[in-house]
Amino acid sequence: MKKQNKVKYFHIGIIILGIIFISIAAFHPDIWFDESYSVAIAKHKITDIWTITGNDVHPPVYYWMLHMVFLIFGNNVTIFRLFSVLAVAILGILGYTHVRKDFGEKTGLLFSFLAYFLPVMCTYSQEIRMYSWACLFTFVMAIYAYRFYQNIKNEKEENKLKNLSLFGLFSMLCCYTHYYALVTACVVNLMLLIYCIKKRKTNSKDLRNFLILAAIQVILYVPWLYYLWKQIRHVGGGFWIGLGISTLVEVPSFQFKRQLDTNFAFNWHTIVSLVVSLLVYIYVGYQIYKAKKAKESIWPGILAIIVYIAVIGIYLLPSFIQPVLFSRYLFVMTGIYIFALSFFMAKEKRRWVTLALCIVILALGTWSNITNVFINYDESNMKQIEYMKEKIQPDDIIIYSNIGNGGVIAAFFPENKQYFINGAHWDIEEAYKSYGPGMETIYNVEETIKDYHGRIWLVDSENMGLYNDFPKEGINILEGPQRFDTKYQDYIYNIMLLEKK
């Protein structure tokens, strides 16, 4: 067997093993608040999704896609999760179909390996959120931007219009999937515009075509500008994202971590991830130095780094006034990040160094995935749902003041009337219509249940504040409080069943 064929088969083997690897911990029904929002909104009509998510923090494309999955497979949490896995599976396959073709077998192979085994991938490939699809869209956009750039640079007409058109398509998908993907698309569009202007004397047609595409993109995004402006005003008026030591640690190291942004602590996982990431950056810097000294072509990798750092910079600058830099959201650029890393790793002539790097990354990824398996399949995760399913009746109502665990309950019991007590008076009524029509946002529980007679489920968190403040007149306790501590996202539920006569 020829060496070239052996490498191809090995590459295909990596893809197969990688898809299995990122799927191992995905076959479970557990969800947390962010995922409950996706599950809840998926059942709404396309037009309603546009309006509802317009009042939330993310554009609608992913929710439209999830709605299609809902129409085909029904309200199946595991299928929703595997739909996210599918995006990362495709991302890794692009290492074989696109990266290998454009940048060589070694770069393509390393790209596929990192797409599956980088620690963050085995967690965020499974989130029932838009992150994995946004990651795929931004990388495909970058691929065709680079191919169009190569067309101009080498004065080749083959597939030029196709590359430009596909770039425009995926640029728009980015814009309508996640705001970090929108900024990434803007950065890439700007870089292409500058290059087209630079080359206008050689071929003015390319600049004209790009400007036409840019105008089309702007026109297609105009319908969403109203909601974008609302979101900018929302951020300007105060936002839940904070800027602290966790941000400074996780921004450079989050691709080497299992979990982001929740329960941050300087534990062994955080320390090892930070150390490994910094060593990798030092190594990449050394590879850039060596390649420049040897006068090797490194422009593709440098372009990827420029895009990645530019987006971080765009979000970092306003964060000193109002924090908007959030490490989890940088996942949408991880395809571009992985490409830069694989491109410079492929420059390594010493096989043992490449092998050592891959072993370290595989070890970290395996550590992360084993942790995921133990957490995701822990028997505690669905006890609260099982408990309520055994006892709940069609006319029972559910009340909660913590939307974190309340959102999970809303997703699992959409047929029962529910009330979220918005004690903090957040401006979320329109956004939380995703949980409707079953769930309603209220501000005064006494007024809400004044004329109600029947059974009431209280879903509280750790401190039992909801029951302590709950009106007691005419109320009998039928069961509880029953406490459930779940491993998945460390959610705590205190559940009581009351009856109002």
PDB file of N, CA, C and O in Angstrom, residues 194-240:
ATOM      1  N   ILE A 194     -10.406  45.104   1.895  1.00  0.00           N
ATOM      2  CA  ILE A 194      -9.104  45.781   1.817  1.00  0.00           C
ATOM      3  C   ILE A 194      -8.239  45.150   0.738  1.00  0.00           C
ATOM      4  O   ILE A 194      -7.586  45.865  -0.050  1.00  0.00           O
ATOM      5  N   TYR A 195      -8.254  43.815   0.668  1.00  0.00           N
ATOM      6  CA  TYR A 195      -7.438  43.140  -0.340  1.00  0.00           C
ATOM      7  C   TYR A 195      -7.956  43.408  -1.753  1.00  0.00           C
ATOM      8  O   TYR A 195      -7.169  43.616  -2.686  1.00  0.00           O
ATOM      9  N   CYS A 196      -9.284  43.421  -1.923  1.00  0.00           N
ATOM     10  CA  CYS A 196      -9.860  43.710  -3.242  1.00  0.00           C
ATOM     11  C   CYS A 196      -9.524  45.128  -3.686  1.00  0.00           C
ATOM     12  O   CYS A 196      -9.237  45.370  -4.871  1.00  0.00           O
ATOM     13  N   ILE A 197      -9.559  46.075  -2.750  1.00  0.00           N
ATOM     14  CA  ILE A 197      -9.182  47.458  -3.078  1.00  0.00           C
ATOM     15  C   ILE A 197      -7.710  47.524  -3.477  1.00  0.00           C
ATOM     16  O   ILE A 197      -7.339  48.213  -4.442  1.00  0.00           O
ATOM     17  N   LYS A 198      -6.893  46.790  -2.738  1.00  0.00           N
ATOM     18  CA  LYS A 198      -5.460  46.758  -3.035  1.00  0.00           C
ATOM     19  C   LYS A 198      -5.200  46.234  -4.440  1.00  0.00           C
ATOM     20  O   LYS A 198      -4.284  46.697  -5.145  1.00  0.00           O
ATOM     21  N   LYS A 199      -6.000  45.263  -4.877  1.00  0.00           N
ATOM     22  CA  LYS A 199      -5.792  44.617  -6.183  1.00  0.00           C
ATOM     23  C   LYS A 199      -6.702  45.179  -7.274  1.00  0.00           C
ATOM     24  O   LYS A 199      -6.819  44.586  -8.346  1.00  0.00           O
ATOM     25  N   ARG A 200      -7.352  46.303  -7.030  1.00  0.00           N
ATOM     26  CA  ARG A 200      -8.334  46.828  -7.975  1.00  0.00           C
ATOM     27  C   ARG A 200      -7.749  47.175  -9.336  1.00  0.00           C
ATOM     28  O   ARG A 200      -8.432  47.071 -10.358  1.00  0.00           O
ATOM     29  N   LYS A 201      -6.477  47.551  -9.371  1.00  0.00           N
ATOM     30  CA  LYS A 201      -5.858  47.918 -10.651  1.00  0.00           C
ATOM     31  C   LYS A 201      -5.638  46.699 -11.522  1.00  0.00           C
ATOM     32  O   LYS A 201      -5.681  46.781 -12.746  1.00  0.00           O
ATOM     33  N   THR A 202      -5.400  45.558 -10.883  1.00  0.00           N
ATOM     34  CA  THR A 202      -5.191  44.307 -11.635  1.00  0.00           C
ATOM     35  C   THR A 202      -6.506  43.782 -12.175  1.00  0.00           C
ATOM     36  O   THR A 202      -6.592  43.334 -13.319  1.00  0.00           O
ATOM     37  N   ASN A 203      -7.531  43.809 -11.350  1.00  0.00           N
ATOM     38  CA  ASN A 203      -8.834  43.289 -11.778  1.00  0.00           C
ATOM     39  C   ASN A 203      -9.944  44.006 -11.009  1.00  0.00           C
ATOM     40  O   ASN A 203     -10.292  43.615  -9.893  1.00  0.00           O
ATOM     41  N   SER A 204     -10.485  45.033 -11.610  1.00  0.00           N
ATOM     42  CA  SER A 204     -11.532  45.818 -10.950  1.00  0.00           C
ATOM     43  C   SER A 204     -12.829  45.028 -10.807  1.00  0.00           C
ATOM     44  O   SER A 204     -13.676  45.338  -9.961  1.00  0.00           O
ATOM     45  N   LYS A 205     -12.989  43.957 -11.610  1.00  0.00           N
ATOM     46  CA  LYS A 205     -14.211  43.149 -11.556  1.00  0.00           C
ATOM     47  C   LYS A 205     -14.360  42.471 -10.194  1.00  0.00           C
ATOM     48  O   LYS A 205     -15.476  42.329  -9.681  1.00  0.00           O
ATOM     49  N   ASP A 206     -13.252  42.066  -9.598  1.00  0.00           N
ATOM     50  CA  ASP A 206     -13.317  41.408  -8.293  1.00  0.00           C
ATOM     51  C   ASP A 206     -13.834  42.359  -7.229  1.00  0.00           C
ATOM     52  O   ASP A 206     -14.648  41.980  -6.381  1.00  0.00           O
ATOM     53  N   LEU A 207     -13.357  43.588  -7.262  1.00  0.00           N
ATOM     54  CA  LEU A 207     -13.835  44.589  -6.309  1.00  0.00           C
ATOM     55  C   LEU A 207     -15.311  44.859  -6.521  1.00  0.00           C
ATOM     56  O   LEU A 207     -16.081  44.924  -5.545  1.00  0.00           O
ATOM     57  N   ARG A 208     -15.723  44.979  -7.769  1.00  0.00           N
ATOM     58  CA  ARG A 208     -17.144  45.223  -8.070  1.00  0.00           C
ATOM     59  C   ARG A 208     -18.012  44.079  -7.541  1.00  0.00           C
ATOM     60  O   ARG A 208     -19.032  44.300  -6.888  1.00  0.00           O
ATOM     61  N   ASN A 209     -17.600  42.846  -7.835  1.00  0.00           N
ATOM     62  CA  ASN A 209     -18.379  41.686  -7.386  1.00  0.00           C
ATOM     63  C   ASN A 209     -18.440  41.603  -5.861  1.00  0.00           C
ATOM     64  O   ASN A 209     -19.484  41.263  -5.296  1.00  0.00           O
ATOM     65  N   PHE A 210     -17.313  41.931  -5.232  1.00  0.00           N
ATOM     66  CA  PHE A 210     -17.315  41.870  -3.761  1.00  0.00           C
ATOM     67  C   PHE A 210     -18.231  42.942  -3.184  1.00  0.00           C
ATOM     68  O   PHE A 210     -18.953  42.687  -2.211  1.00  0.00           O
ATOM     69  N   LEU A 211     -18.208  44.138  -3.762  1.00  0.00           N
ATOM     70  CA  LEU A 211     -19.070  45.210  -3.268  1.00  0.00           C
ATOM     71  C   LEU A 211     -20.547  44.864  -3.458  1.00  0.00           C
ATOM     72  O   LEU A 211     -21.386  45.189  -2.609  1.00  0.00           O
ATOM     73  N   ILE A 212     -20.862  44.189  -4.559  1.00  0.00           N
ATOM     74  CA  ILE A 212     -22.244  43.740  -4.784  1.00  0.00           C
ATOM     75  C   ILE A 212     -22.643  42.741  -3.705  1.00  0.00           C
ATOM     76  O   ILE A 212     -23.724  42.826  -3.120  1.00  0.00           O
ATOM     77  N   LEU A 213     -21.735  41.794  -3.431  1.00  0.00           N
ATOM     78  CA  LEU A 213     -22.012  40.802  -2.386  1.00  0.00           C
ATOM     79  C   LEU A 213     -22.166  41.474  -1.027  1.00  0.00           C
ATOM     80  O   LEU A 213     -23.071  41.127  -0.250  1.00  0.00           O
ATOM     81  N   ALA A 214     -21.296  42.430  -0.737  1.00  0.00           N
ATOM     82  CA  ALA A 214     -21.379  43.141   0.543  1.00  0.00           C
ATOM     83  C   ALA A 214     -22.709  43.869   0.673  1.00  0.00           C
ATOM     84  O   ALA A 214     -23.339  43.859   1.748  1.00  0.00           O
ATOM     85  N   ALA A 215     -23.163  44.485  -0.418  1.00  0.00           N
ATOM     86  CA  ALA A 215     -24.445  45.201  -0.404  1.00  0.00           C
ATOM     87  C   ALA A 215     -25.598  44.229  -0.167  1.00  0.00           C
ATOM     88  O   ALA A 215     -26.529  44.530   0.600  1.00  0.00           O
ATOM     89  N   ILE A 216     -25.526  43.058  -0.794  1.00  0.00           N
ATOM     90  CA  ILE A 216     -26.567  42.041  -0.601  1.00  0.00           C
ATOM     91  C   ILE A 216     -26.607  41.599   0.858  1.00  0.00           C
ATOM     92  O   ILE A 216     -27.686  41.453   1.452  1.00  0.00           O
ATOM     93  N   GLN A 217     -25.417  41.401   1.450  1.00  0.00           N
ATOM     94  CA  GLN A 217     -25.355  40.988   2.854  1.00  0.00           C
ATOM     95  C   GLN A 217     -25.987  42.047   3.758  1.00  0.00           C
ATOM     96  O   GLN A 217     -26.743  41.710   4.682  1.00  0.00           O
ATOM     97  N   VAL A 218     -25.674  43.296   3.506  1.00  0.00           N
ATOM     98  CA  VAL A 218     -26.230  44.381   4.327  1.00  0.00           C
ATOM     99  C   VAL A 218     -27.750  44.420   4.195  1.00  0.00           C
ATOM    100  O   VAL A 218     -28.483  44.523   5.194  1.00  0.00           O
ATOM    101  N   ILE A 219     -28.238  44.312   2.955  1.00  0.00           N
ATOM    102  CA  ILE A 219     -29.692  44.342   2.713  1.00  0.00           C
ATOM    103  C   ILE A 219     -30.379  43.181   3.434  1.00  0.00           C
ATOM    104  O   ILE A 219     -31.431  43.348   4.059  1.00  0.00           O
ATOM    105  N   LEU A 220     -29.764  41.989   3.357  1.00  0.00           N
ATOM    106  CA  LEU A 220     -30.355  40.814   4.001  1.00  0.00           C
ATOM    107  C   LEU A 220     -30.336  40.912   5.525  1.00  0.00           C
ATOM    108  O   LEU A 220     -31.142  40.264   6.200  1.00  0.00           O
ATOM    109  N   TYR A 221     -29.425  41.727   6.053  1.00  0.00           N
ATOM    110  CA  TYR A 221     -29.344  41.850   7.514  1.00  0.00           C
ATOM    111  C   TYR A 221     -30.209  42.990   8.049  1.00  0.00           C
ATOM    112  O   TYR A 221     -30.453  43.061   9.251  1.00  0.00           O
ATOM    113  N   VAL A 222     -30.668  43.863   7.167  1.00  0.00           N
ATOM    114  CA  VAL A 222     -31.471  45.014   7.589  1.00  0.00           C
ATOM    115  C   VAL A 222     -32.669  44.607   8.452  1.00  0.00           C
ATOM    116  O   VAL A 222     -32.957  45.260   9.468  1.00  0.00           O
ATOM    117  N   PRO A 223     -33.413  43.521   8.096  1.00  0.00           N
ATOM    118  CA  PRO A 223     -34.568  43.157   8.936  1.00  0.00           C
ATOM    119  C   PRO A 223     -34.217  42.865  10.387  1.00  0.00           C
ATOM    120  O   PRO A 223     -35.083  42.956  11.264  1.00  0.00           O
ATOM    121  N   TRP A 224     -32.959  42.507  10.659  1.00  0.00           N
ATOM    122  CA  TRP A 224     -32.570  42.167  12.025  1.00  0.00           C
ATOM    123  C   TRP A 224     -31.958  43.354  12.779  1.00  0.00           C
ATOM    124  O   TRP A 224     -31.738  43.275  13.982  1.00  0.00           O
ATOM    125  N   LEU A 225     -31.715  44.470  12.093  1.00  0.00           N
ATOM    126  CA  LEU A 225     -31.027  45.591  12.727  1.00  0.00           C
ATOM    127  C   LEU A 225     -31.795  46.143  13.929  1.00  0.00           C
ATOM    128  O   LEU A 225     -31.195  46.592  14.903  1.00  0.00           O
ATOM    129  N   TYR A 226     -33.109  46.116  13.855  1.00  0.00           N
ATOM    130  CA  TYR A 226     -33.923  46.595  14.977  1.00  0.00           C
ATOM    131  C   TYR A 226     -33.599  45.793  16.239  1.00  0.00           C
ATOM    132  O   TYR A 226     -33.409  46.367  17.319  1.00  0.00           O
ATOM    133  N   TYR A 227     -33.538  44.462  16.102  1.00  0.00           N
ATOM    134  CA  TYR A 227     -33.265  43.615  17.261  1.00  0.00           C
ATOM    135  C   TYR A 227     -31.808  43.733  17.712  1.00  0.00           C
ATOM    136  O   TYR A 227     -31.517  43.654  18.911  1.00  0.00           O
ATOM    137  N   LEU A 228     -30.903  43.916  16.764  1.00  0.00           N
ATOM    138  CA  LEU A 228     -29.503  44.140  17.114  1.00  0.00           C
ATOM    139  C   LEU A 228     -29.357  45.406  17.954  1.00  0.00           C
ATOM    140  O   LEU A 228     -28.653  45.425  18.968  1.00  0.00           O
ATOM    141  N   TRP A 229     -30.050  46.459  17.548  1.00  0.00           N
ATOM    142  CA  TRP A 229     -29.986  47.717  18.285  1.00  0.00           C
ATOM    143  C   TRP A 229     -30.583  47.558  19.680  1.00  0.00           C
ATOM    144  O   TRP A 229     -30.049  48.084  20.665  1.00  0.00           O
ATOM    145  N   LYS A 230     -31.672  46.802  19.793  1.00  0.00           N
ATOM    146  CA  LYS A 230     -32.255  46.540  21.101  1.00  0.00           C
ATOM    147  C   LYS A 230     -31.259  45.809  22.000  1.00  0.00           C
ATOM    148  O   LYS A 230     -31.153  46.106  23.192  1.00  0.00           O
ATOM    149  N   GLN A 231     -30.537  44.859  21.404  1.00  0.00           N
ATOM    150  CA  GLN A 231     -29.567  44.100  22.194  1.00  0.00           C
ATOM    151  C   GLN A 231     -28.404  44.991  22.641  1.00  0.00           C
ATOM    152  O   GLN A 231     -27.934  44.887  23.769  1.00  0.00           O
ATOM    153  N   ILE A 232     -27.939  45.866  21.748  1.00  0.00           N
ATOM    154  CA  ILE A 232     -26.867  46.798  22.105  1.00  0.00           C
ATOM    155  C   ILE A 232     -27.312  47.709  23.246  1.00  0.00           C
ATOM    156  O   ILE A 232     -26.564  47.959  24.197  1.00  0.00           O
ATOM    157  N   ARG A 233     -28.551  48.187  23.190  1.00  0.00           N
ATOM    158  CA  ARG A 233     -29.088  49.031  24.263  1.00  0.00           C
ATOM    159  C   ARG A 233     -29.216  48.249  25.560  1.00  0.00           C
ATOM    160  O   ARG A 233     -28.953  48.763  26.649  1.00  0.00           O
ATOM    161  N   HIS A 234     -29.590  46.977  25.433  1.00  0.00           N
ATOM    162  CA  HIS A 234     -29.713  46.112  26.614  1.00  0.00           C
ATOM    163  C   HIS A 234     -28.354  45.973  27.293  1.00  0.00           C
ATOM    164  O   HIS A 234     -28.234  46.101  28.512  1.00  0.00           O
ATOM    165  N   VAL A 235     -27.320  45.737  26.487  1.00  0.00           N
ATOM    166  CA  VAL A 235     -25.968  45.612  27.028  1.00  0.00           C
ATOM    167  C   VAL A 235     -25.519  46.925  27.645  1.00  0.00           C
ATOM    168  O   VAL A 235     -24.922  46.962  28.722  1.00  0.00           O
ATOM    169  N   GLY A 236     -25.827  48.031  26.950  1.00  0.00           N
ATOM    170  CA  GLY A 236     -25.423  49.340  27.448  1.00  0.00           C
ATOM    171  C   GLY A 236     -26.077  49.684  28.779  1.00  0.00           C
ATOM    172  O   GLY A 236     -25.515  50.417  29.592  1.00  0.00           O
ATOM    173  N   GLY A 237     -27.282  49.143  29.004  1.00  0.00           N
ATOM    174  CA  GLY A 237     -27.984  49.430  30.236  1.00  0.00           C
ATOM    175  C   GLY A 237     -27.625  48.502  31.378  1.00  0.00           C
ATOM    176  O   GLY A 237     -28.209  48.564  32.450  1.00  0.00           O
ATOM    177  N   GLY A 238     -26.659  47.628  31.163  1.00  0.00           N
ATOM    178  CA  GLY A 238     -26.273  46.664  32.201  1.00  0.00           C
ATOM    179  C   GLY A 238     -26.520  45.261  31.708  1.00  0.00           C
ATOM    180  O   GLY A 238     -27.579  44.963  31.150  1.00  0.00           O
ATOM    181  N   PHE A 239     -25.563  44.370  31.901  1.00  0.00           N
ATOM    182  CA  PHE A 239     -25.661  43.017  31.350  1.00  0.00           C
ATOM    183  C   PHE A 239     -25.114  42.039  32.366  1.00  0.00           C
ATOM    184  O   PHE A 239     -24.365  42.398  33.272  1.00  0.00           O
ATOM    185  N   TRP A 240     -25.476  40.759  32.205  1.00  0.00           N
ATOM    186  CA  TRP A 240     -25.102  39.751  33.191  1.00  0.00           C
ATOM    187  C   TRP A 240     -23.653  39.304  33.073  1.00  0.00           C
ATOM    188  O   TRP A 240     -23.103  38.698  33.983  1.00  0.00           O
TER     189      TRP A 240
END
